[in-house]
Amino acid sequence: MGETERKPLSLEFFKERGFIRKKCPVCGEYFWTLDPNRELCGEAPCEPYSFIGKGLPRKFSMDEGREAFLSFMESRGHTRVSRYPVLAKWRDDLFLTSASIVDFQPYVTAGLIPPPANPLTISQPCIRLKDMDKVGPTMGRHLTIFEMMAHHAFNTPKQEIYWMNRTVELFHEYATEVLGVKDEEITYKEGFWEGGGNAGPDVEPMIAGLEVATLVFMNLKETPSGYVEMENRIVDTGYGLERIVWLSQGTPSAFEAVYERLVDVFLDRLGVRKPDQDLLESYSKLSSLMIGIEKGLKREEIRKKIARKLDMNVLDLEKEVSGLEKVFAVLDHTKAITFMLADGAVPSNVQEGYLCRLLIRRSLRILSFLEANVPLSELVALQIDHWGRSFPELKEARERILEIVDLEEDRYHKTIEKGISLISRMAKRLKKEKKGEISTDTLIELYDSHGIPPEIVSRVAADFGVSVRIPENFYEMVAARHESAQPKPPEISPYVDKVDAYPKTEFLYYEDPYQLEFKAKVLGVIDDAVILDKTAFYPEGGGQPSDIGYLTLDGERYEVTFVEKVKDRILHHVRGSDLNALKPGAVVTGAIQKERRLSLMRHHTATHVILASAKMVLGDHVWQWGAQKGEEESRLDISHYKSISKEELRRIEQIANDAVMKNMEVRTFWLPRHEAERKYGFVIYQGGLVPVTTIRIVEIDDFNVQACGGTHVQRTGEIGPIKIWRSKRIQD
């Protein structure tokens, strides 16, 4: 949104408190202040950090800072909500939870389902990889994993919770009463935020050079033609817990405040000396200049500028801080890896698995630079011990997390061995073709397709006289290609524009999956597709083939060869000698092929049973990635980090057959989406995202529960014996 389109945020709060609106001569942004003599906006690098070495009257640890915020918001009428996973399994457009509002997009923000509470407060661990290469040099301003503390209010035309004035007032009360900051020390910058399909004006509070929160007033939604006003207006705030803890303690970097003793432990294990405290504080106050990387400035030039301000030789400065910056990056990355794996990530070459592997391999590269002979799993174990006090789920997943990290480190070293040979051949060819450089696009492709880090490419290529220029933000460029999902466009039925003239079909197969005959009225025929007012024929979907059978009219049988659902209308594709007889209003008898229907029901329920059994044997990280049901055999695709052993297969099969022998009840029922997620969690989305507001749940006693639209038996005993024929691990 251009500057001319922005309106001044002339809030009553600012007017009543005597705030003055000014324009920063450095960044050109508008801000509000109580200090008539203030000229700068209060955000670094327009002015340096002034809290380093000072801090706030009250010092907070991470746990103390989190609890102080949540308790404060509870005292102001907000309901505390537990954190969501860092893997955004409820979204089909994102892999990682990058902000607290992601928890409530798109259904709550669109007003389709109610929020879990209104207003609410949460402290949400978030992962963002877009600033990966800046982690360390900016001393904690940039992180890949951070906690976004927030308070959200969802205003509708029928219910106003609070809006701009109260939002800013809540921050001001928190900053002055909880943090102990003086009124005149706070500045409020005007801005504009967008993300996840929504947007709106925002206010960014600054304290001592540090942006500690963003207060977004979400009132726009994205459309193909641009932004339009939303019916609902949403207060979307984000308070940086790590930044607030850093601000309170005034340590040279955020890492000392956030990671406490782990900083010294990592420095010792990685063999890096910590710089002199005075130098570190002086450098940290100027470290915000590193943000210039975002504007295209070279890191080397920024380092020279900082060195001049410190009256140091740039090489001496580099020697003092570069090792520390790398240790900070490893601290950050290993924490992010820990949370991703604990929440179910399986390193791979796709989706969130790719992003997890990216962090693991970047960490291993940094360890290589430091010449640290330390297994990555040892560092991850330290993270589990440290953060497991506040997040016990990390300790529960400890064994699995460490096993995965060890496997990934082994795979990484094998990848490097193979990569050296590949790069050697490529460099020889380029040299022969008199091409003396490997492009950035090729570097990214080599990393994407073969997992070869650019530093290895550069080292090997140099032996053949081929040059490589590694972008300073290389890993950010790689992550940007993978952080957002590209949903596969649904297959468009040729009938999608032809069914609107007909009412929605009544689905008898949900009322009674054992019903094999029924009578229904013909509504119309499109080509060879018959539309009825109701049907017991199940349409293809969710990996389950459609039913087949017959429609009968006046003794004439029409073979049903395929059934599909288009916009909640069921189309029965038929073969017959005279389709003209199927006129609107005619009553037909439908007959479903019994053995096929019952076999598919047994197989569908069996896949649920096997998935639950696999989770019990292999771990909670197991997730269904696909399935295909058949009459005689079915296929189930699951995520796992290594090949399944014969003994594990035997145990999975045994548990599955035990479930059959127990003859457990299989219940199907409908729940509002928010209620289903609150009751069962996001584990219900094993078959993929369900883009509806009311969800059909299939529950097998306390053994398994999933969101599913297929047909199922009523008791597990009907499945019969389950035999797992084979297991194959596909390439990552």
Coordinates of C-alpha atoms in Angstrom, one line a residue, residues 300-308 311-323:
E300 CA 31.3 -7.0 4.5
E301 CA 30.5 -3.3 4.0
I302 CA 28.3 -3.1 7.0
R303 CA 30.9 -4.9 9.1
K304 CA 33.5 -2.3 7.9
K305 CA 31.1 0.5 9.0
I306 CA 30.6 -1.0 12.4
A307 CA 34.4 -1.5 12.7
R308 CA 35.0 2.2 11.9
D311 CA 37.7 2.3 15.9
M312 CA 38.8 -1.2 15.1
N313 CA 40.4 -3.0 12.2
V314 CA 37.6 -4.9 10.4
L315 CA 39.6 -8.2 10.3
D316 CA 40.1 -8.0 14.1
L317 CA 36.4 -7.4 14.6
E318 CA 35.6 -10.3 12.3
K319 CA 37.9 -12.5 14.3
E320 CA 36.3 -11.5 17.6
V321 CA 32.6 -11.9 16.6
S322 CA 32.3 -14.3 13.7
G323 CA 32.7 -17.5 15.8

